[in-house]
PDB file of C-alpha atoms in Angstrom:
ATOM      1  CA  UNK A  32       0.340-168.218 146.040  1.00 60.00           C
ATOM      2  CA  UNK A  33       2.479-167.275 142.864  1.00 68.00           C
ATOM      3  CA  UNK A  34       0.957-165.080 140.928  1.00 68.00           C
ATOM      4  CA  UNK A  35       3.419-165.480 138.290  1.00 64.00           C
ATOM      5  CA  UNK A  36       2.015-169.499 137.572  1.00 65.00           C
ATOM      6  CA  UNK A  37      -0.748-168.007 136.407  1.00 64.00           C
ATOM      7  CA  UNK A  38      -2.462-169.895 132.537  1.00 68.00           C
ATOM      8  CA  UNK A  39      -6.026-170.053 131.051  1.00 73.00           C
ATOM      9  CA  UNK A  40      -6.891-170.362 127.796  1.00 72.00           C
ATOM     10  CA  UNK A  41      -3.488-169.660 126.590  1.00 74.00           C
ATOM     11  CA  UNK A  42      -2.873-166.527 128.693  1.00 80.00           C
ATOM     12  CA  UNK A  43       0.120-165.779 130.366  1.00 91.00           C
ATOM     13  CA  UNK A  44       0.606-164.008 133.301  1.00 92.00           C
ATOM     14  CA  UNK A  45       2.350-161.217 131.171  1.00 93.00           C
ATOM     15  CA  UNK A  46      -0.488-160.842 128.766  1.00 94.00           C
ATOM     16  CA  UNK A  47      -2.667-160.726 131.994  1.00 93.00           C
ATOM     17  CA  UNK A  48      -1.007-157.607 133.147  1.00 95.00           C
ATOM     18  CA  UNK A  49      -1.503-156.159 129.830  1.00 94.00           C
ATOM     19  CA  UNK A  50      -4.870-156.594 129.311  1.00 94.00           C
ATOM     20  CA  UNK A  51      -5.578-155.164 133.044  1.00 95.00           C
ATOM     21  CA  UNK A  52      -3.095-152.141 132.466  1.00 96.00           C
ATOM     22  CA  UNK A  53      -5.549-151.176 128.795  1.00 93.00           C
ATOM     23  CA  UNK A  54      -8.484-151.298 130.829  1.00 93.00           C
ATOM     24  CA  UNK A  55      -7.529-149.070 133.385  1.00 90.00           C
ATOM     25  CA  UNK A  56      -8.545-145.590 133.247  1.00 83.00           C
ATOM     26  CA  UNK A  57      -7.775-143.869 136.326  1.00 81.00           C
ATOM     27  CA  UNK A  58      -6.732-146.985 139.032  1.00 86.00           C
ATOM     28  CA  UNK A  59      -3.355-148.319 138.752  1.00 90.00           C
ATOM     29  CA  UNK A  60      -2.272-151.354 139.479  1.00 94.00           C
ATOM     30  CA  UNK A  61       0.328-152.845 141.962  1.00 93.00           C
ATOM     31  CA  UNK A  62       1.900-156.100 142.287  1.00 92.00           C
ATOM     32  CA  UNK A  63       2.247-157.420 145.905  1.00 88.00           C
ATOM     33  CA  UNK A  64       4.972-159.663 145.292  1.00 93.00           C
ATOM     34  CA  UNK A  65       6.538-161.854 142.296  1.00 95.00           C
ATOM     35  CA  UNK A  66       9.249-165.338 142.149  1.00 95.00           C
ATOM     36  CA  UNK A  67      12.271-164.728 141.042  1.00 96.00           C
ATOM     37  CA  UNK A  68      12.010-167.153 138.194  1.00 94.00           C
ATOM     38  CA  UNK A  69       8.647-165.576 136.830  1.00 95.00           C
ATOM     39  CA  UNK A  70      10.582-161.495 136.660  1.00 96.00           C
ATOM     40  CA  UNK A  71      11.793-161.349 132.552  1.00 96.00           C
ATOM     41  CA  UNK A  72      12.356-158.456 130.201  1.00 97.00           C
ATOM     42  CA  UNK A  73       8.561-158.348 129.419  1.00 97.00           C
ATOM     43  CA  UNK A  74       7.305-157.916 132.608  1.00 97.00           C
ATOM     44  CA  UNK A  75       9.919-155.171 133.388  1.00 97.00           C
ATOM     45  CA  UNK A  76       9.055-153.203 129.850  1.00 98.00           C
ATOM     46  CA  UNK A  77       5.480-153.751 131.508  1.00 97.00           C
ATOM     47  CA  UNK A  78       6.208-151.925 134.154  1.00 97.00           C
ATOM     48  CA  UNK A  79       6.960-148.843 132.105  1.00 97.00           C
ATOM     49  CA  UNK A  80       2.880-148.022 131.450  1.00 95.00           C
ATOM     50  CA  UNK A  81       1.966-145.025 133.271  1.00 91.00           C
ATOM     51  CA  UNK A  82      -0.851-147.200 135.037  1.00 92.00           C
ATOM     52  CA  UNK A  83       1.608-149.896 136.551  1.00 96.00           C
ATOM     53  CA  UNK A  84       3.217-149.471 139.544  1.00 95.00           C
ATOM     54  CA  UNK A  85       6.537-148.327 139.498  1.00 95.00           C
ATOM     55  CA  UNK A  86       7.903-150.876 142.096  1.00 96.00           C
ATOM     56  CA  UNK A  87       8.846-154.829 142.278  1.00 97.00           C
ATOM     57  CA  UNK A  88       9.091-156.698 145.183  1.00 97.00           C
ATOM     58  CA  UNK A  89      11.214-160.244 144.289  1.00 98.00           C
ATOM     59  CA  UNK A  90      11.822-162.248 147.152  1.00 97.00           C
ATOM     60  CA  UNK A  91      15.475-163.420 147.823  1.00 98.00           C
ATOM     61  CA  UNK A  92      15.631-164.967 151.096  1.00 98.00           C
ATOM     62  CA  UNK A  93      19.477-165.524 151.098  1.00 98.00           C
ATOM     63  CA  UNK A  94      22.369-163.786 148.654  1.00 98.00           C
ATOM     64  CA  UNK A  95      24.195-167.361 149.315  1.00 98.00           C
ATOM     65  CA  UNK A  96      24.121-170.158 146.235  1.00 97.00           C
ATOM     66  CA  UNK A  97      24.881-172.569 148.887  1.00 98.00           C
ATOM     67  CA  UNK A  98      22.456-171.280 151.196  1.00 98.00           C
ATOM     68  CA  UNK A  99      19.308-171.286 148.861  1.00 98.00           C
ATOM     69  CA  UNK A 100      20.354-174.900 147.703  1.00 97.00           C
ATOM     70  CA  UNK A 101      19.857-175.884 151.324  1.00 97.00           C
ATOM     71  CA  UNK A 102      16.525-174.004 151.072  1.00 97.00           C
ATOM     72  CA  UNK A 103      15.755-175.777 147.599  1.00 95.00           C
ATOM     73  CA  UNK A 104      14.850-172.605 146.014  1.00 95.00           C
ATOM     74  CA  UNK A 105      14.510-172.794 142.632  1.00 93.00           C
ATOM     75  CA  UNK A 106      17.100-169.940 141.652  1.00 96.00           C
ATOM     76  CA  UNK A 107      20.453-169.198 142.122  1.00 97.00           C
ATOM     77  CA  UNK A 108      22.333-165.738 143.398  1.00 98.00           C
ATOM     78  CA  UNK A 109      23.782-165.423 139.849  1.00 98.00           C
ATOM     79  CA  UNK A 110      19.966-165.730 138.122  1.00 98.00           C
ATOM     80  CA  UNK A 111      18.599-163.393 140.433  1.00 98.00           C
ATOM     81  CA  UNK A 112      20.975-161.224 139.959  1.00 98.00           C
ATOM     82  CA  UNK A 113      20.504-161.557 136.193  1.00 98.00           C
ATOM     83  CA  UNK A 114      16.634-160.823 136.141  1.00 98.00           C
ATOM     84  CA  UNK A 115      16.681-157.537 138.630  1.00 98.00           C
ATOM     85  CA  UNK A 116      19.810-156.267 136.298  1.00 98.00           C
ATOM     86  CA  UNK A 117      17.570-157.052 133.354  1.00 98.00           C
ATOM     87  CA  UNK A 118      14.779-155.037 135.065  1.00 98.00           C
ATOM     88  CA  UNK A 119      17.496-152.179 135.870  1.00 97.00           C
ATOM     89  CA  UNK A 120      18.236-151.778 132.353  1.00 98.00           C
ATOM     90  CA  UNK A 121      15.001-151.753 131.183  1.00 98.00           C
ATOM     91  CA  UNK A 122      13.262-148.984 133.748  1.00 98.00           C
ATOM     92  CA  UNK A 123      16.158-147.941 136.089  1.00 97.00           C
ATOM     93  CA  UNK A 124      14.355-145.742 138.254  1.00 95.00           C
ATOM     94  CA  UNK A 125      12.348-149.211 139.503  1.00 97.00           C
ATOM     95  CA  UNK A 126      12.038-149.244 143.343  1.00 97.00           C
ATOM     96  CA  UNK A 127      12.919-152.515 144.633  1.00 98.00           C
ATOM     97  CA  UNK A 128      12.068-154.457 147.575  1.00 98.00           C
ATOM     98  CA  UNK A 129      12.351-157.993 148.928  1.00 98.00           C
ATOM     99  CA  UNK A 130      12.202-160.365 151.836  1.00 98.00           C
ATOM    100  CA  UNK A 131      15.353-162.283 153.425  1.00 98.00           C
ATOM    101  CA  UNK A 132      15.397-164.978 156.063  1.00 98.00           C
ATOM    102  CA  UNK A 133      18.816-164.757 158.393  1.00 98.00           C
ATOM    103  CA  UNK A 134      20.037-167.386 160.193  1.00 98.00           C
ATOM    104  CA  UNK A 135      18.937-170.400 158.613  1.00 98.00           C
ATOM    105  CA  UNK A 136      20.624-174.092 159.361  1.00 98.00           C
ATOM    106  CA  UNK A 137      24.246-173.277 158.079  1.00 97.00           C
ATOM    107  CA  UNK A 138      24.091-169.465 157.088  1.00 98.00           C
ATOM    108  CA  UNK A 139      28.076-168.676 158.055  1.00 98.00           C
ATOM    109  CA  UNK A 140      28.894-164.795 158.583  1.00 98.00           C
ATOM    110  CA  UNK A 141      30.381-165.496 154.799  1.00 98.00           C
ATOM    111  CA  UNK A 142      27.467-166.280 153.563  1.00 98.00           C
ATOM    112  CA  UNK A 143      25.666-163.723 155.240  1.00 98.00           C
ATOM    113  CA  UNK A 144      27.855-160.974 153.494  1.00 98.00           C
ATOM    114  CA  UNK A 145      26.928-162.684 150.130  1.00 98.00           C
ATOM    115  CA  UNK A 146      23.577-161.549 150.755  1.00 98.00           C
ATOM    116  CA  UNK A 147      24.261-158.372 151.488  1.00 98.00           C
ATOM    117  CA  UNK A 148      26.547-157.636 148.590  1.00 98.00           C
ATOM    118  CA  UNK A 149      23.861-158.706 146.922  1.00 98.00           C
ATOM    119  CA  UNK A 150      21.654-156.197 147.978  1.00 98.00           C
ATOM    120  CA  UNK A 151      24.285-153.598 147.595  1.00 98.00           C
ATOM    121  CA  UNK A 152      24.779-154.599 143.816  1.00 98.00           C
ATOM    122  CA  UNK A 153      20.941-154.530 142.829  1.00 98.00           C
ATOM    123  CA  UNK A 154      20.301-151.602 144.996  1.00 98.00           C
ATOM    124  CA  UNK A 155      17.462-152.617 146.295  1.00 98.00           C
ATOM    125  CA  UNK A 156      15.720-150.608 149.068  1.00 98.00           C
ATOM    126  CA  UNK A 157      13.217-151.961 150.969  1.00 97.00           C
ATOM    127  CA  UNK A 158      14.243-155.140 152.766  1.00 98.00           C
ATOM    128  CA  UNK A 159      11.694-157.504 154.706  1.00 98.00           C
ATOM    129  CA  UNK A 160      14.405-159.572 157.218  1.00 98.00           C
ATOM    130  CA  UNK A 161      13.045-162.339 159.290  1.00 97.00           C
ATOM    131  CA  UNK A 162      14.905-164.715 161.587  1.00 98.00           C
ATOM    132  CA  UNK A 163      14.948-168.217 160.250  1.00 97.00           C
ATOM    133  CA  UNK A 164      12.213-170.229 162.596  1.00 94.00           C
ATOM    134  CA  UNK A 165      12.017-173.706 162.962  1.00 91.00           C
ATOM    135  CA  UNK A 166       9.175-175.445 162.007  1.00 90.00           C
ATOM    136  CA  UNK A 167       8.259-179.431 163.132  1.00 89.00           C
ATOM    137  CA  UNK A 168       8.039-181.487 160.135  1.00 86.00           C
ATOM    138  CA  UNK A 169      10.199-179.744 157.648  1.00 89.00           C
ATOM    139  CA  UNK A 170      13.558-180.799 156.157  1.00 90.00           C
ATOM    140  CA  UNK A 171      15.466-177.376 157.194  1.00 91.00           C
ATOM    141  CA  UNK A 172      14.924-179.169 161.147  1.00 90.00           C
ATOM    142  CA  UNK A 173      17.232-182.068 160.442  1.00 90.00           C
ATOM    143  CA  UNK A 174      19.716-179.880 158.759  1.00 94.00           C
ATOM    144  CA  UNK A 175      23.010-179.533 160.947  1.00 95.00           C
ATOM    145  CA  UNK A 176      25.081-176.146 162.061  1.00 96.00           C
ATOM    146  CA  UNK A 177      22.090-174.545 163.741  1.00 96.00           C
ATOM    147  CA  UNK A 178      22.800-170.817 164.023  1.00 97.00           C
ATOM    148  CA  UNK A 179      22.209-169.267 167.467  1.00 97.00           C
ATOM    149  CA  UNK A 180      19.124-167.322 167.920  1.00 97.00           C
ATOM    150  CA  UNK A 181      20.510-163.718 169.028  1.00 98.00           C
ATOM    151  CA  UNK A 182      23.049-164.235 165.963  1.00 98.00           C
ATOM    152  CA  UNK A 183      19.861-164.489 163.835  1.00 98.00           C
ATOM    153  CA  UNK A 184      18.188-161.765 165.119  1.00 98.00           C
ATOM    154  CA  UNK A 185      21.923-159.897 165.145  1.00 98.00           C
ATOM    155  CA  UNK A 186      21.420-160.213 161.215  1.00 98.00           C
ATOM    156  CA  UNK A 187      18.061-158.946 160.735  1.00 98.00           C
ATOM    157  CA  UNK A 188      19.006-156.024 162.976  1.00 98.00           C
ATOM    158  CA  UNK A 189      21.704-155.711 160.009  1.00 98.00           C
ATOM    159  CA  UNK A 190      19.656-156.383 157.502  1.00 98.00           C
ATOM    160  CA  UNK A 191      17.164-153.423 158.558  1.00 98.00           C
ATOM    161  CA  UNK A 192      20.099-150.821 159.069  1.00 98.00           C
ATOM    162  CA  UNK A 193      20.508-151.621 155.129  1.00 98.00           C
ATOM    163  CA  UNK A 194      17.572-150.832 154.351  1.00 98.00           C
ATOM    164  CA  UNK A 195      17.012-147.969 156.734  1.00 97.00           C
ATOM    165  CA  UNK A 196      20.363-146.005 155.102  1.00 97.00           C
ATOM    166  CA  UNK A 197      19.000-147.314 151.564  1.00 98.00           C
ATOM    167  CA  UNK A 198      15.820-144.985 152.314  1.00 97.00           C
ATOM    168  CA  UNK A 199      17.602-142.229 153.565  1.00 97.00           C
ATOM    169  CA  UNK A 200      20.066-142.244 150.318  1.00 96.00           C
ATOM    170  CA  UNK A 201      16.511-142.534 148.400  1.00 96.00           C
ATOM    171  CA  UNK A 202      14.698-139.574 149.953  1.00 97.00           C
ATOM    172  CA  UNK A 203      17.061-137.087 150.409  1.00 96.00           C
ATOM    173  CA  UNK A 204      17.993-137.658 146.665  1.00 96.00           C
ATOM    174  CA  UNK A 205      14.802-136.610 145.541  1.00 97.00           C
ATOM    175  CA  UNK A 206      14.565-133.041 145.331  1.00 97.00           C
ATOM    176  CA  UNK A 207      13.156-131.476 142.384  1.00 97.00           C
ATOM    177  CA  UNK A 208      11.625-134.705 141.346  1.00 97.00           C
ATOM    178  CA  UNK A 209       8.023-135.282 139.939  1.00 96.00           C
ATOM    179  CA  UNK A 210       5.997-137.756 141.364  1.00 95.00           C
ATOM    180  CA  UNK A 211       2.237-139.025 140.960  1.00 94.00           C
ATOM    181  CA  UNK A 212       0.687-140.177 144.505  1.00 96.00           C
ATOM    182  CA  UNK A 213      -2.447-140.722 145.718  1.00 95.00           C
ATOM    183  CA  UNK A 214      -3.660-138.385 148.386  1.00 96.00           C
ATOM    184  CA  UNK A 215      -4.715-140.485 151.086  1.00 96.00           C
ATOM    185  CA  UNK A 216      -5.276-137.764 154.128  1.00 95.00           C
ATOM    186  CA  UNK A 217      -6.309-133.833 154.369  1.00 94.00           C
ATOM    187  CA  UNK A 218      -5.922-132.430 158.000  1.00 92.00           C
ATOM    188  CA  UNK A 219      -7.603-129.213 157.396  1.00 89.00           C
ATOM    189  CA  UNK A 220      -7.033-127.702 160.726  1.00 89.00           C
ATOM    190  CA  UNK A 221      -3.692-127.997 159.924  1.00 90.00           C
ATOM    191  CA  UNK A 222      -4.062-127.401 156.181  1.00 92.00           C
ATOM    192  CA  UNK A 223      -1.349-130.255 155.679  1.00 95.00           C
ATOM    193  CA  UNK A 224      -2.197-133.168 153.758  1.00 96.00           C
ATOM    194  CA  UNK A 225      -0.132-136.609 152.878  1.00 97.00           C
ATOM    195  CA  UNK A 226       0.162-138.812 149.631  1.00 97.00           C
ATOM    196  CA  UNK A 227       1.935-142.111 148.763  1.00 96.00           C
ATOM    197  CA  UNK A 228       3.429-142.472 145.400  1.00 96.00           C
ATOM    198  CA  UNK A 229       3.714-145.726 143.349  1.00 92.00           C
ATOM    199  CA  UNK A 230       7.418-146.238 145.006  1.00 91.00           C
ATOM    200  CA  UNK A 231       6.167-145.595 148.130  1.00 92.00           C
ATOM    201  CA  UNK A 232       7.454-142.386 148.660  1.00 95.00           C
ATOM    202  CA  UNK A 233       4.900-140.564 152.047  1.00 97.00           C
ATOM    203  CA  UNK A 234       5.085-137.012 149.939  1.00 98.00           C
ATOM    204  CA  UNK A 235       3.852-134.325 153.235  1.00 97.00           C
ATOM    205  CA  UNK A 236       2.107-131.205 151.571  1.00 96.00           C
ATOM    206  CA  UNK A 237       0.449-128.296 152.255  1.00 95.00           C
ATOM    207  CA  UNK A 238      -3.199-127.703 150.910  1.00 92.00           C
ATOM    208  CA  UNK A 239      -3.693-124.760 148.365  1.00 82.00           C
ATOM    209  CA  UNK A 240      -6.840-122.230 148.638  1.00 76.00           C
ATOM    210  CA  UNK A 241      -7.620-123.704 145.102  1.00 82.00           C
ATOM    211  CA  UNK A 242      -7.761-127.511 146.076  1.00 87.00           C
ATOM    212  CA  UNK A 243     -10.767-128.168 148.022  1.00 86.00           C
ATOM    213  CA  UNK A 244      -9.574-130.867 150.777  1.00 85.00           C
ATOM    214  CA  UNK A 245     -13.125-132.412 151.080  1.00 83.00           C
ATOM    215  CA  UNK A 246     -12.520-133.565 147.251  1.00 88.00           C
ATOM    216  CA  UNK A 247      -8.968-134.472 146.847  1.00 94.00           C
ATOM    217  CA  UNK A 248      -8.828-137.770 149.018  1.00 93.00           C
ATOM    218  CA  UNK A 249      -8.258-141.153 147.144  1.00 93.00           C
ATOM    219  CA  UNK A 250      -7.786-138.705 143.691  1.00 94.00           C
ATOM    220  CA  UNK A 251      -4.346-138.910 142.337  1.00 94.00           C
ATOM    221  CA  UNK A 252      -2.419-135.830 142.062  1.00 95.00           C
ATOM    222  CA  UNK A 253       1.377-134.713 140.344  1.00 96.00           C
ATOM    223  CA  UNK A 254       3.401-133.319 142.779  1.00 97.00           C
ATOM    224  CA  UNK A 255       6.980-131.605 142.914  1.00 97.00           C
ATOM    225  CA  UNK A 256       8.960-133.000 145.480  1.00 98.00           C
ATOM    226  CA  UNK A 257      11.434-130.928 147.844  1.00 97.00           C
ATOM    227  CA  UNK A 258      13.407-131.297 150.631  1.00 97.00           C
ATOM    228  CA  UNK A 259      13.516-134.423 152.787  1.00 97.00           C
ATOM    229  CA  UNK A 260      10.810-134.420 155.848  1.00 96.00           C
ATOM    230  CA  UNK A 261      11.843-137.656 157.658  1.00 95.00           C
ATOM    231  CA  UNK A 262      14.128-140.625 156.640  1.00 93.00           C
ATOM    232  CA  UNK A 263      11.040-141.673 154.227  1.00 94.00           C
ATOM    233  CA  UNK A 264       8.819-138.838 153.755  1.00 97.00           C
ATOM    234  CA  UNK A 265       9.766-135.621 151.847  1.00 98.00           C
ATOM    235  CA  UNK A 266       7.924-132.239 151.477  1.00 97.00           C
ATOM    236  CA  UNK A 267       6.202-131.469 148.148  1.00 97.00           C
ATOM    237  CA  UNK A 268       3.929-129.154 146.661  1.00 96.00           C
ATOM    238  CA  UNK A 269       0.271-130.635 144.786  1.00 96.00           C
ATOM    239  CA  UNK A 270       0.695-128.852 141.441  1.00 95.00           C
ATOM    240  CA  UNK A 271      -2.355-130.612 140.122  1.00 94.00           C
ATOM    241  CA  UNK A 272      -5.227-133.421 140.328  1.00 94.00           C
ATOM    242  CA  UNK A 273      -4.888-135.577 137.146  1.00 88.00           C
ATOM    243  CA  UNK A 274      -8.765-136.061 135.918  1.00 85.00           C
ATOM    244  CA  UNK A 275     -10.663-139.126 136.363  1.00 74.00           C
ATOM    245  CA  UNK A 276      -9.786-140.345 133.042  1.00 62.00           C
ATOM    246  CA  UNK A 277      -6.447-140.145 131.329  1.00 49.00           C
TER     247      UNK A 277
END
């Protein structure tokens, strides 16, 4: 399903989003996962509300023009890189994430390092890799220059070491910044507590005398970040609960 095809009565998918974001209150909303070819300047100036998620995640599948012609993707390497720099520009403190098949019919180690670059360029973070897998009755089975399994799966292993050092660079660049999360666990044995922001930052904190834990889950709270705790998590302190309405 593409969520960006969506029409009724005139309504774009953009004007959609808008009229969800104005009746939001307290909930924000998230998108799973958008086409290249349906990411514009609107959507990214969307994605500036306070209620909207501060992450995209734009499939690419292959940095190679050659590569996604064999796939018969509807976009190029040179428009996707156009719409995620237009989205840059606009909010350039997005968190980006996407999904990339390795080792499909013809994929060279050239046109592997396209994809990469790629990645590199945009700065994208979070990177879903999957081995290309053949499926009976589809085109990509008749194609020639198969690519050997392990060299596939040699890729993704790439592919995920990206990512991996992406998240590091991320987290351990984000002392002293703010973040909004929603507090998702209170251990009070251990008076520790964890959060997830909208850029799926896992913010670790301790739980003040003047929070009650048994009424902070699910609320959303501002936090100041500090040092890292893990390769994705960092420490923070809950400096308040935003209200119910805001």
């Amino acid at each position: 399903m593409n969520p960006g095809w969506y029409r009724e009565n005139g309504r774009s998918f953009n004007q959609l989003i808008y009229a969800i974001l104005r009746k939001l209150d307290y909930s924000r909303l998230r998108l799973s996962s958008i086409e290249p070819c349906d990411v514009d300047e609107e959507l990214a100036e969307l994605s500036l509300h306070p209620r909207f998620c501060n992450y995209f995640h734009v499939p690419l599948q292959s940095g190679s023009r050659e590569i996604l012609r064999l796939m018969r993707r509807t976009y190029s390497a040179e428009s996707y890189r156009k719409r995620l720099e237009t989205v840059r520009r606009v909010n350039p403190a997005v968190f980006l994430g996407t999904d990339v098949i390795a080792g499909f019919p013809g994929e060279s180690e050239a046109h592997f390092q396209e994809t990469l670059d790629l990645l590199r360029d945009l700065d994208i973070v979070q990177v879903h890799g999957f081995p290309y897998s053949p499926r009976e009755g589809t085109d990509a089975l008749e194609l020639p220059n198969p690519v050997d399994r392990g060299v596939a799966k040699e890729r993704v292993r790439r592919l995920q070491e990206y990512s991996n050092g992406q998240w590091k660079k991320l987290v351990f660049g984000l002392e002293g910044q703010t973040r909004f999360a929603v507090i998702e666990k209170c251990d009070e044995e251990q008076s520790l507590g964890s959060a997830l922001s909208d850029d799926y930052i896992r913010i670790e904190f301790g739980l003040a005398s003047r929070f009650d834990p048994a009424n902070i889950q699910g609320r959303l709270g501002r936090f100041n970040l500090g040092q890292a705790a893990s390769d994705r998590s960092v420490k923070g302190d809950l400096i308040e609960l935003l209200p119910l309405s805001f």
